[in-house]
CSV table of N, CA, C and O in Angstrom, one decimal:
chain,number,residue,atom,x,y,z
A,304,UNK,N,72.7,-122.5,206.9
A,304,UNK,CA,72.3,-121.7,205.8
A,304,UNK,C,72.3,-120.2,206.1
A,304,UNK,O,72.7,-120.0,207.3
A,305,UNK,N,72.1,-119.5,205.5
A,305,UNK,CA,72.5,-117.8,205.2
A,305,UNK,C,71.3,-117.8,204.8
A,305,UNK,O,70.9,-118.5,203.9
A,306,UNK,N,70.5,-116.2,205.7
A,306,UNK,CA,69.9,-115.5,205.2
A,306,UNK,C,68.4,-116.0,205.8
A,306,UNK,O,68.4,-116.2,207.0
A,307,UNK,N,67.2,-116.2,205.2
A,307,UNK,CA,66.3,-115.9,206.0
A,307,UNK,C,65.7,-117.3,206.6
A,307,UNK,O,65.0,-117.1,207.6
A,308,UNK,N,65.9,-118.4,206.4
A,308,UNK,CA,65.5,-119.8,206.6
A,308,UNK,C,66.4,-120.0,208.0
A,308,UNK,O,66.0,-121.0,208.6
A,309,UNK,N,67.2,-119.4,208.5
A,309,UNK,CA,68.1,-119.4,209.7
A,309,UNK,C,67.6,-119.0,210.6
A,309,UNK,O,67.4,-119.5,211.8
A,310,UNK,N,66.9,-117.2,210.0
A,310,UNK,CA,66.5,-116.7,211.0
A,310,UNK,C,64.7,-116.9,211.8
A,310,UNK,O,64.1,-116.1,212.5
A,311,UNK,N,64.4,-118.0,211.4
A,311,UNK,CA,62.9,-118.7,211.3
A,311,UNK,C,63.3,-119.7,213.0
A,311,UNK,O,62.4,-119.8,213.8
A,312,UNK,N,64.6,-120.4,213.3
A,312,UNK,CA,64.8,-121.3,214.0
A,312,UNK,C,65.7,-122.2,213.5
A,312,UNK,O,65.7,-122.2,212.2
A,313,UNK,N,66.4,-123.1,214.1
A,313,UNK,CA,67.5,-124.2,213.4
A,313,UNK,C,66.9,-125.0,212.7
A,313,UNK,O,66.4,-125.8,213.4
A,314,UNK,N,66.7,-125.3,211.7
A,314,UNK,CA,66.1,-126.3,210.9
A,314,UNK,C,66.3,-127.7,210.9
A,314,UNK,O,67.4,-127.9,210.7
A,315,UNK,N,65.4,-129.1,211.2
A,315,UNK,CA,65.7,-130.2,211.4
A,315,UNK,C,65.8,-131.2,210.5
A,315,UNK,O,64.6,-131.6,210.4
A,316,UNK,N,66.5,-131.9,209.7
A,316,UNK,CA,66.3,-132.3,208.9
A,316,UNK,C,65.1,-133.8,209.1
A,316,UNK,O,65.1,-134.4,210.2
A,317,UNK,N,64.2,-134.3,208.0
A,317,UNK,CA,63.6,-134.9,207.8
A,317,UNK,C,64.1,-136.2,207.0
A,317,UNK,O,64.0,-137.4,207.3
A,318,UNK,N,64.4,-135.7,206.1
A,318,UNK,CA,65.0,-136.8,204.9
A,318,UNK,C,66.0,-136.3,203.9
A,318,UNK,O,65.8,-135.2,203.3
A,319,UNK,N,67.1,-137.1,203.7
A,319,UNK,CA,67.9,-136.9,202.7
A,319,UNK,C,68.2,-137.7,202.0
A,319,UNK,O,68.4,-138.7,202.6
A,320,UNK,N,68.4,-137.8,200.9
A,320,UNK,CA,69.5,-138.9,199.5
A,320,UNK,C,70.6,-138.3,198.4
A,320,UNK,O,70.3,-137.7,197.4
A,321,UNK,N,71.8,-138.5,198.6
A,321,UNK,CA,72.4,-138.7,197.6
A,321,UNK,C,72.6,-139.6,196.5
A,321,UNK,O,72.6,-140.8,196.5
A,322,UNK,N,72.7,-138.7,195.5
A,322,UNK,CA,72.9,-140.1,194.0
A,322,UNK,C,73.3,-138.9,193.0
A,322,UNK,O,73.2,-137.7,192.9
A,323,UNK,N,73.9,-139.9,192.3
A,323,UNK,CA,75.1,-139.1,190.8
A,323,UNK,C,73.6,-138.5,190.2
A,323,UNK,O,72.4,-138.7,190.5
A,324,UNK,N,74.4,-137.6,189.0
A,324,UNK,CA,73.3,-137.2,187.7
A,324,UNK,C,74.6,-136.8,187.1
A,324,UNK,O,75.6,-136.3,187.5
A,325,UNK,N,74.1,-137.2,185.7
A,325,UNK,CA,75.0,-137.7,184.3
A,325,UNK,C,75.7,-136.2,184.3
A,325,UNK,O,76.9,-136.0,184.4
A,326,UNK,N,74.6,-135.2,184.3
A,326,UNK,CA,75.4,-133.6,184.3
A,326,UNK,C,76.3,-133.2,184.9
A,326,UNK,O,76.7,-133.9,185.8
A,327,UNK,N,76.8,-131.9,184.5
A,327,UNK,CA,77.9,-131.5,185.1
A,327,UNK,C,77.3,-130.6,186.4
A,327,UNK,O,76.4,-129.7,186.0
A,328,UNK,N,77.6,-130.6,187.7
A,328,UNK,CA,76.6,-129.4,188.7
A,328,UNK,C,76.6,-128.1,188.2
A,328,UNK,O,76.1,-127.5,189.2
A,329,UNK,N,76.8,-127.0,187.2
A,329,UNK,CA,76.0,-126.0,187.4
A,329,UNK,C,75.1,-126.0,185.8
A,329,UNK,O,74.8,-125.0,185.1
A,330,UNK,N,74.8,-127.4,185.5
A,330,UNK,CA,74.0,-127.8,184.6
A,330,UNK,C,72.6,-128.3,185.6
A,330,UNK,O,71.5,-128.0,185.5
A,331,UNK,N,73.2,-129.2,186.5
A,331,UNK,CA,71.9,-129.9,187.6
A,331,UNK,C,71.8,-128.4,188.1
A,331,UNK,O,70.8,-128.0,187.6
A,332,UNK,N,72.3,-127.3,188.7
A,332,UNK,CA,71.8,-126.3,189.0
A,332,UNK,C,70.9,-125.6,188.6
A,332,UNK,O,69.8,-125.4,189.0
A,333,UNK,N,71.5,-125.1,187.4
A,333,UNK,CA,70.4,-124.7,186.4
A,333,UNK,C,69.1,-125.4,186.1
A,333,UNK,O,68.1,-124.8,185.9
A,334,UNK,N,69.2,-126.4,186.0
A,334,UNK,CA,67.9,-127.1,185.5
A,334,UNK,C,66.8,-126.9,187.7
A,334,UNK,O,65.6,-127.0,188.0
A,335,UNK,N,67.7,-126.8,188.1
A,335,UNK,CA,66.6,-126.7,189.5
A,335,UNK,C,66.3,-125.5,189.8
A,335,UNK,O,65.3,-125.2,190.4
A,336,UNK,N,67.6,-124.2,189.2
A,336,UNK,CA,66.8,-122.8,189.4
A,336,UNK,C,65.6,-122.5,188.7
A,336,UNK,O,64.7,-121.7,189.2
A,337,UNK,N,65.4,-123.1,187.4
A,337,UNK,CA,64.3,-122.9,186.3
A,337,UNK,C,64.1,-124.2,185.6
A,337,UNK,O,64.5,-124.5,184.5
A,338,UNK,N,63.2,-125.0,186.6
A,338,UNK,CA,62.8,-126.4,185.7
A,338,UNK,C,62.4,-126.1,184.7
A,338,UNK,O,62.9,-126.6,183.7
A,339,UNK,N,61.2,-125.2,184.3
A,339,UNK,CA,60.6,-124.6,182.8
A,339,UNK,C,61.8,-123.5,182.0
A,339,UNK,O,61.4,-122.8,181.1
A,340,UNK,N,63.2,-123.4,182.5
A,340,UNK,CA,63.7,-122.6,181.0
A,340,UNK,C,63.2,-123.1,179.4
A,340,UNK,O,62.9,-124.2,179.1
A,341,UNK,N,63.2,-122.3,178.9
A,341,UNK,CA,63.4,-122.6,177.7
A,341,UNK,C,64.2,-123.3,176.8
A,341,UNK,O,65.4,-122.9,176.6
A,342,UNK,N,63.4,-124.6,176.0
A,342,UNK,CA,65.2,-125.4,175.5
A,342,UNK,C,65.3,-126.7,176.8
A,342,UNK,O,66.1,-127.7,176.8
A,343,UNK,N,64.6,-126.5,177.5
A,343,UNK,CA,64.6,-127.8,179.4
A,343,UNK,C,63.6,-128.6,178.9
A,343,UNK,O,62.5,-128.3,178.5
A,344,UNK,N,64.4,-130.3,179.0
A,344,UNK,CA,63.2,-130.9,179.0
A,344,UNK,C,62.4,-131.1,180.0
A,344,UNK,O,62.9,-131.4,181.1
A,345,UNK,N,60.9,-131.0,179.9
A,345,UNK,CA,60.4,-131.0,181.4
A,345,UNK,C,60.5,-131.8,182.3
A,345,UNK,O,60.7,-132.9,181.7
A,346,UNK,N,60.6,-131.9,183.4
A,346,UNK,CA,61.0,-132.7,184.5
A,346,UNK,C,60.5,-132.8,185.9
A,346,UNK,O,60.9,-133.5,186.8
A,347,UNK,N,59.5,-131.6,186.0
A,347,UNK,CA,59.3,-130.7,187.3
A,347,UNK,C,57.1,-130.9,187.3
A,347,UNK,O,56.2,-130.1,187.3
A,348,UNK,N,57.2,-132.6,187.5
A,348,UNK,CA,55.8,-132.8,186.9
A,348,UNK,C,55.2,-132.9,188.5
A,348,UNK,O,55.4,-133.8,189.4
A,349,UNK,N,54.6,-131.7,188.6
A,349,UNK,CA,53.9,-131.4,190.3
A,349,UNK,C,52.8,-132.3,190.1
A,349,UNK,O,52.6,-132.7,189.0
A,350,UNK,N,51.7,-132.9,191.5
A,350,UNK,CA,50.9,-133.4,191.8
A,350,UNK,C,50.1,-132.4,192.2
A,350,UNK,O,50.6,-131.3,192.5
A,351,UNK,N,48.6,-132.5,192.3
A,351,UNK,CA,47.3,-131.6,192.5
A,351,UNK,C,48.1,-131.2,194.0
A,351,UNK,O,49.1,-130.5,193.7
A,352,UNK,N,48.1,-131.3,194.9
A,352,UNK,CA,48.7,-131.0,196.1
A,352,UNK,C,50.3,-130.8,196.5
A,352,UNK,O,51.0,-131.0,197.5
A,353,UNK,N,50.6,-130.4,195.1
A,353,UNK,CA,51.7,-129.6,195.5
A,353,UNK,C,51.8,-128.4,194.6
A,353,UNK,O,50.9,-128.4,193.8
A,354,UNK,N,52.8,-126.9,194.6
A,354,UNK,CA,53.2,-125.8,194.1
A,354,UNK,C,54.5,-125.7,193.4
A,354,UNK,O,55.2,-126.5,194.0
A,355,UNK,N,55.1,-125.2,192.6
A,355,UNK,CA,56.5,-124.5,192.6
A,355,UNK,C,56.8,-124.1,193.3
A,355,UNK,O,56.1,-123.4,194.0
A,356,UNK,N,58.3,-124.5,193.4
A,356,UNK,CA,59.0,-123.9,194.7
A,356,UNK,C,59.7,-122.8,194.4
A,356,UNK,O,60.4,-122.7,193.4
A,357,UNK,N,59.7,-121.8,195.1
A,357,UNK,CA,60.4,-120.6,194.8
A,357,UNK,C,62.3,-120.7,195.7
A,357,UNK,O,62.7,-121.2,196.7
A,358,UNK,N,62.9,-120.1,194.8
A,358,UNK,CA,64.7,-120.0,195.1
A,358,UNK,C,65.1,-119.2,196.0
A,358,UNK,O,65.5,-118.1,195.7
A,359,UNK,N,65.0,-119.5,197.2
A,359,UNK,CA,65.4,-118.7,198.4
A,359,UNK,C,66.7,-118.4,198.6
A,359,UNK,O,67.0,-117.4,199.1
A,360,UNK,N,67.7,-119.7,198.0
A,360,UNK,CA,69.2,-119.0,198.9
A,360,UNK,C,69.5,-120.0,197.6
A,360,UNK,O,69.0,-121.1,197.3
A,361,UNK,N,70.8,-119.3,197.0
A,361,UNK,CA,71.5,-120.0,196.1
A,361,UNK,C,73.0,-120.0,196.0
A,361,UNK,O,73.0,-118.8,195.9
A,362,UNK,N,74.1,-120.4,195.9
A,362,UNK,CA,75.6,-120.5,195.8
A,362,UNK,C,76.1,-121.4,194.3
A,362,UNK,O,76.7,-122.4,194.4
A,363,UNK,N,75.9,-121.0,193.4
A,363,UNK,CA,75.8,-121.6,192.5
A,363,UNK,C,77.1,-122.0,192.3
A,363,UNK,O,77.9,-121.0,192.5
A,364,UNK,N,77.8,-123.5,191.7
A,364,UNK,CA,76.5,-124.0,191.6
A,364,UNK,C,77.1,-125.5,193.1
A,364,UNK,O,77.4,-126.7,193.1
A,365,UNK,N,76.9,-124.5,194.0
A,365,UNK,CA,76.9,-125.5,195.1
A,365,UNK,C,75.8,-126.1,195.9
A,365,UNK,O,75.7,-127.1,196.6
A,366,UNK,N,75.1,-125.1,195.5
A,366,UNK,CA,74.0,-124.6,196.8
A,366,UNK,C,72.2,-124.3,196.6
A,366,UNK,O,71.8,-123.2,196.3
A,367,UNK,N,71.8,-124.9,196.8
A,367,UNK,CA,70.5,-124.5,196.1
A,367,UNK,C,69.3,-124.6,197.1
A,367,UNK,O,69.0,-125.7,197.4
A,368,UNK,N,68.5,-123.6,197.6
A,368,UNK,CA,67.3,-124.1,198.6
A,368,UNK,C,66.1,-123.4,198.0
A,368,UNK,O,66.0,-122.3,197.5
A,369,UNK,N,65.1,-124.2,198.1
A,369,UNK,CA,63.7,-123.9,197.3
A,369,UNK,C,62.8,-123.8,198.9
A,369,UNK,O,63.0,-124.2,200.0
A,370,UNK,N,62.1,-123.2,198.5
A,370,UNK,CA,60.6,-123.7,199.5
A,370,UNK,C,59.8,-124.7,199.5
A,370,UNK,O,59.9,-125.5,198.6
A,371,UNK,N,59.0,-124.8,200.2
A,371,UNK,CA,58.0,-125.7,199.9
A,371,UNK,C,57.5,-126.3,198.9
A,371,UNK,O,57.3,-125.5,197.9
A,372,UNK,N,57.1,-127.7,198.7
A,372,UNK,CA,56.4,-128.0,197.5
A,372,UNK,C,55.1,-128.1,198.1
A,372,UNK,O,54.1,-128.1,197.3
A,373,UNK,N,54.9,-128.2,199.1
A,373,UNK,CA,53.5,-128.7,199.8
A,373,UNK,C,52.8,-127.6,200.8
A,373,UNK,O,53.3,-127.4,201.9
A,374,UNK,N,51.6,-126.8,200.4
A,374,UNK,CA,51.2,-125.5,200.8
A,374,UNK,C,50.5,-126.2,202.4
A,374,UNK,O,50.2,-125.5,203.3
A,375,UNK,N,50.5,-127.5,202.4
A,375,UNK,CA,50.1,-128.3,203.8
A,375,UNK,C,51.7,-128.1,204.6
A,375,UNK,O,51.7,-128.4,205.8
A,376,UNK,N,52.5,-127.8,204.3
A,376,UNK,CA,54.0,-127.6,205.2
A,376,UNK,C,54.2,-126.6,204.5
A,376,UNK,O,54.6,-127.0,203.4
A,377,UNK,N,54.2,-125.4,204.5
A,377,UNK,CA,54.6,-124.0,204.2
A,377,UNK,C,55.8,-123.9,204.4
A,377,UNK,O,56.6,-123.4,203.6
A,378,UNK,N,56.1,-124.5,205.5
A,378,UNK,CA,57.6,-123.8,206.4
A,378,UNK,C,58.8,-125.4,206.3
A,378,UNK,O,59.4,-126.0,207.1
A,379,UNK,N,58.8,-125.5,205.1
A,379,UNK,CA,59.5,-126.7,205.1
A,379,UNK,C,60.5,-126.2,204.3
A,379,UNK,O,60.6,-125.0,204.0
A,380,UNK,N,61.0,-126.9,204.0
A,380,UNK,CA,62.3,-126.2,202.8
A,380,UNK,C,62.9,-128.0,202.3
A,380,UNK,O,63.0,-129.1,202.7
A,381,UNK,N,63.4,-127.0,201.0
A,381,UNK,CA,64.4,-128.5,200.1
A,381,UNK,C,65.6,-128.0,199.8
A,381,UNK,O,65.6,-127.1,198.9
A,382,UNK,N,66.9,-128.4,200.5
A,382,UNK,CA,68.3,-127.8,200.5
A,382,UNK,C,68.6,-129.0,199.0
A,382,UNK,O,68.1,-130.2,198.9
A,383,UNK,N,69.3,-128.6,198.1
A,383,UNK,CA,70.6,-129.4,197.1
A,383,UNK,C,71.6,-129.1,197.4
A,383,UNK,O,71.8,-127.9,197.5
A,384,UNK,N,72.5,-129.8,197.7
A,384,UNK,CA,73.9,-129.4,197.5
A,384,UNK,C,74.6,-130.4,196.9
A,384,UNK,O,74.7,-131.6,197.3
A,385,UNK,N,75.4,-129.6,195.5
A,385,UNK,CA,75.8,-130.4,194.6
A,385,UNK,C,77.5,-130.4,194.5
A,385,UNK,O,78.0,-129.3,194.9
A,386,UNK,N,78.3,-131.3,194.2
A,386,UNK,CA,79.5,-131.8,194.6
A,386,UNK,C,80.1,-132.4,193.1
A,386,UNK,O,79.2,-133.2,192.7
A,387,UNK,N,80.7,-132.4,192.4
A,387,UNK,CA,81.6,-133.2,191.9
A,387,UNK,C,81.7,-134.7,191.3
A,387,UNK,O,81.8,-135.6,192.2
A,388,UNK,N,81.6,-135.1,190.0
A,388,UNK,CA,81.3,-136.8,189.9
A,388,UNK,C,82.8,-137.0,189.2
A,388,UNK,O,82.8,-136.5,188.1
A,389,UNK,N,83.6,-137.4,189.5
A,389,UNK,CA,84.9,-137.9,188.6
A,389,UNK,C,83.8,-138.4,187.3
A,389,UNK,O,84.5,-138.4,186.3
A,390,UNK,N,82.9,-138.6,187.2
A,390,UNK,CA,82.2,-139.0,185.7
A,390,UNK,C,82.3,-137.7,184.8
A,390,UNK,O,82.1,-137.7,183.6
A,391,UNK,N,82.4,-137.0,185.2
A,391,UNK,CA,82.2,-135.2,184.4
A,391,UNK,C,80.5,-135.0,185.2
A,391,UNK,O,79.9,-133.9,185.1
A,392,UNK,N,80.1,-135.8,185.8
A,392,UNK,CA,78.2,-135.2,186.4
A,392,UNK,C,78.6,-135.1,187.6
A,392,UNK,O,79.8,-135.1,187.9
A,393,UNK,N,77.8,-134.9,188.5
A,393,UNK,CA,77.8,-134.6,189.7
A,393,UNK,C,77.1,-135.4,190.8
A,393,UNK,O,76.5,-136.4,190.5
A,394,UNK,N,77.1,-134.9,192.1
A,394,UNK,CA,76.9,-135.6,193.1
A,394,UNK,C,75.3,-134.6,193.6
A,394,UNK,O,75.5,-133.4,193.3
A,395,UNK,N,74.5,-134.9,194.0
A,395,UNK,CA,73.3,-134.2,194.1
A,395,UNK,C,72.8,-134.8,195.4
A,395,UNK,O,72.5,-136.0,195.4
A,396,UNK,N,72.8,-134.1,196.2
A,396,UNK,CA,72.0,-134.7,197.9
A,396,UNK,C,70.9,-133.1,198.0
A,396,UNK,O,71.1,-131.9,197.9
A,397,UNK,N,69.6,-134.2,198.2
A,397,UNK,CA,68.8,-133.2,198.9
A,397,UNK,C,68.3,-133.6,199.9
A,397,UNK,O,68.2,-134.8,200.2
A,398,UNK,N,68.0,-132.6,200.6
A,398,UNK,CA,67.7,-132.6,202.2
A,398,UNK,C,66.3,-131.7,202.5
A,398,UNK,O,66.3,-130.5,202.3
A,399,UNK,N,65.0,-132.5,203.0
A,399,UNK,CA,64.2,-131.9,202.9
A,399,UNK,C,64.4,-131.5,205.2
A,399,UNK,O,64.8,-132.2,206.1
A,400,UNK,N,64.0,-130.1,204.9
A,400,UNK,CA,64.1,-129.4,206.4
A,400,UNK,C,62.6,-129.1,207.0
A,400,UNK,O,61.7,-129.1,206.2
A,401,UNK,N,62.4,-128.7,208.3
A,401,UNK,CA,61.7,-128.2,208.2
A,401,UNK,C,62.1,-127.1,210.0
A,401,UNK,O,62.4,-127.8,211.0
A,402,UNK,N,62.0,-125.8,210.1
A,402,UNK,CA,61.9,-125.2,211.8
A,402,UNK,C,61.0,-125.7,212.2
A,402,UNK,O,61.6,-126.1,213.2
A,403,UNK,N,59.9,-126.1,212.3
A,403,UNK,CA,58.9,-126.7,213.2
A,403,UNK,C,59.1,-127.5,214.1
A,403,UNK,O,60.3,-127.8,214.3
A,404,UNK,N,58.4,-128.0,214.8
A,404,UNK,CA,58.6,-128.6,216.1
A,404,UNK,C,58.2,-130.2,215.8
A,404,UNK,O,58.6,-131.2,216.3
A,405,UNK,N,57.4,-129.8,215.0
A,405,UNK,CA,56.3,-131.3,214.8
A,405,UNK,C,57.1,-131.9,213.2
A,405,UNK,O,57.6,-131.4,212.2
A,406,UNK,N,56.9,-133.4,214.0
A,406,UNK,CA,57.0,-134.1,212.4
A,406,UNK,C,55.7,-134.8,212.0
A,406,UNK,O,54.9,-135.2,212.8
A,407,UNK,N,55.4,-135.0,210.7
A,407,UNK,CA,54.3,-135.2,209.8
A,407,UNK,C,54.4,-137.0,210.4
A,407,UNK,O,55.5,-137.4,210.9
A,408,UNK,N,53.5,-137.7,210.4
A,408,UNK,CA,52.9,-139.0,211.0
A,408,UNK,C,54.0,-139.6,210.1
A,408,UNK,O,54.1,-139.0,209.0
A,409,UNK,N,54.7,-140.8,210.2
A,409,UNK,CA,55.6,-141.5,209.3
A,409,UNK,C,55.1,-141.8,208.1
A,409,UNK,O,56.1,-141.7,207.4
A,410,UNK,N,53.8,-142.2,207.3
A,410,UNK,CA,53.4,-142.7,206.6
A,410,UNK,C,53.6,-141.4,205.4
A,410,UNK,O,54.3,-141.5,204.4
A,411,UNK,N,52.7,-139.9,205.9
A,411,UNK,CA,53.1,-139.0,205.4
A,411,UNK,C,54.4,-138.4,205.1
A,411,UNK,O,54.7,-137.7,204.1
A,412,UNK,N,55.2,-138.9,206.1
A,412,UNK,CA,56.8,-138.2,205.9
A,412,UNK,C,57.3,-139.3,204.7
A,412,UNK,O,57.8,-139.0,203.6
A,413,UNK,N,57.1,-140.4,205.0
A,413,UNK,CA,57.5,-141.2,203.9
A,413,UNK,C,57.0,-140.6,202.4
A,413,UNK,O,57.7,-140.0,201.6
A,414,UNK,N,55.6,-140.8,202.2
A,414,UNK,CA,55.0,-140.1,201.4
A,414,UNK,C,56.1,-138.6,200.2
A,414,UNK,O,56.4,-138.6,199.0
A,415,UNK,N,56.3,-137.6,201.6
A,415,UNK,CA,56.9,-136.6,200.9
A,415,UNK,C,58.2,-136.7,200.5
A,415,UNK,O,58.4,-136.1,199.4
A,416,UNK,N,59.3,-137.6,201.2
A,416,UNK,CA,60.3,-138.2,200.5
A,416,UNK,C,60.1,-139.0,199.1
A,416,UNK,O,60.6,-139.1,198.0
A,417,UNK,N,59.2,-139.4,199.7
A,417,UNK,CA,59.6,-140.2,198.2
A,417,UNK,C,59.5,-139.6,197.0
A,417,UNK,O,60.0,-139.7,195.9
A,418,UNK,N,58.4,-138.7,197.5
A,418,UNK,CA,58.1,-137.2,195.9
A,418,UNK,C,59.4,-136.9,195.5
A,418,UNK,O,59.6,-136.9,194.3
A,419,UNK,N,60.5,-136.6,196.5
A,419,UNK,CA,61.7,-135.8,196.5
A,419,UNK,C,62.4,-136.3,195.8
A,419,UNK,O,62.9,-135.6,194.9
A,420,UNK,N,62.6,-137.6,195.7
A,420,UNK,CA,63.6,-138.8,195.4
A,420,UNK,C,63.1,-138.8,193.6
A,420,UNK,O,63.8,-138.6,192.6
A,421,UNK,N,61.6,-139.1,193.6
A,421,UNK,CA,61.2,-139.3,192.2
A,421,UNK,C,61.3,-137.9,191.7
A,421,UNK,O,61.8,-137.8,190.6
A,422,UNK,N,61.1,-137.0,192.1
A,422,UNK,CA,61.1,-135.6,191.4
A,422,UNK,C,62.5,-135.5,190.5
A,422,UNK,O,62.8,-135.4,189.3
A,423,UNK,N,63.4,-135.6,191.9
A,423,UNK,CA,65.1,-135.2,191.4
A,423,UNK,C,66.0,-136.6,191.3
A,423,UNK,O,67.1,-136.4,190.9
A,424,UNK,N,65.8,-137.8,191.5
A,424,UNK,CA,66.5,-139.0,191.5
A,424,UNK,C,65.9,-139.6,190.0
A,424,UNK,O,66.7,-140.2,189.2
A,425,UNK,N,64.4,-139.2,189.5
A,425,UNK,CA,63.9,-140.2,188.5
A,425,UNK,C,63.9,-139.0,187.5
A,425,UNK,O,64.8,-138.9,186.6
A,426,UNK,N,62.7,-138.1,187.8
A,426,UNK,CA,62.7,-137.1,187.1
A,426,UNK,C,63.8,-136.0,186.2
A,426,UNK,O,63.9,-135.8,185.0
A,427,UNK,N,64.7,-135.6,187.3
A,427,UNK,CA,65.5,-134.9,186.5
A,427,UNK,C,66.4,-135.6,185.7
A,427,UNK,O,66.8,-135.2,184.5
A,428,UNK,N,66.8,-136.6,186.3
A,428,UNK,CA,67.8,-137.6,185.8
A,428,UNK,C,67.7,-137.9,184.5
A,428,UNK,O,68.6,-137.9,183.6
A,429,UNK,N,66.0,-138.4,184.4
A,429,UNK,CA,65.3,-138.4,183.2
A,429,UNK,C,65.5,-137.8,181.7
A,429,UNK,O,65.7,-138.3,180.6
A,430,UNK,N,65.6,-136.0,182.5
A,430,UNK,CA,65.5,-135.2,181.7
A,430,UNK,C,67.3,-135.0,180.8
A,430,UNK,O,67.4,-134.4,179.8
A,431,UNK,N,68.2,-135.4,181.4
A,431,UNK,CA,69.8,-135.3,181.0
A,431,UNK,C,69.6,-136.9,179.9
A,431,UNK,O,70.6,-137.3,179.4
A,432,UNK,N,68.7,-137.7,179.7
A,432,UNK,CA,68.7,-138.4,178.7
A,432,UNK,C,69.2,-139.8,179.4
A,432,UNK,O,69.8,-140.7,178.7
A,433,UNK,N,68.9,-139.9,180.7
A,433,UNK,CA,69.8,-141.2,181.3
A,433,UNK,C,68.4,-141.9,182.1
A,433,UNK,O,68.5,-142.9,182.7
């Protein structure tokens, strides 16, 4: 990655999934640079213990890295990178990272994947009408 999440330390990945979405990628882009645009159906339904993530590094529409959803892991990050569907939608893998040293007890790490997966696997998916 480029730019400030590099310069923190190498980042290790924790969890990733790929899976299609009906959209075209700089439609899934868009809908992750601004889950609340205007005209979006909602999709971006946070839990008491989590935040919005703010857009740290973007390549649109390849590329997309948010911050944290969890103010208990500050220094975590959620990479998308989106690819191409011969369907006309695209391919969507995220990768939750984190520079730290330590990983969260398994139960918790599962925990935070699975947010990932339902957020952008159920959730957004959701919102393109599929």
């Amino acid at each position: 990655m480029r730019g400030g999440p590099s310069s923190q330390g190498d980042p290790r990945e924790l969890g990733s999934r790929e899976r299609a979405q009906p959209a075209p990628a700089h439609v899934v882009f868009d809908s992750l640079c601004d889950p609340y645009r205007a005209g979006a159906r909602p999709w971006l339904r946070l839990l008491p213990d989590e935040v919005e993530p703010a857009v740290l590094e973007h390549d649109r529409p390849r590329l997309l890295v948010w911050s944290s959803l969890w103010p208990r892991h500050p220094r975590f990050l959620i990479r998308f990178d989106l690819g191409l569907e011969a369907s006309g939608g695209c391919r969507l893998r995220w990768t939750l990272l984190t520079p730290d040293p330590y990983e969260p007890d398994p139960s918790h790490l599962g925990h935070l994947r699975k947010r990932l997966n339902v957020l952008v696997n159920e959730g957004l998916r959701l919102s393109y009408g599929q």
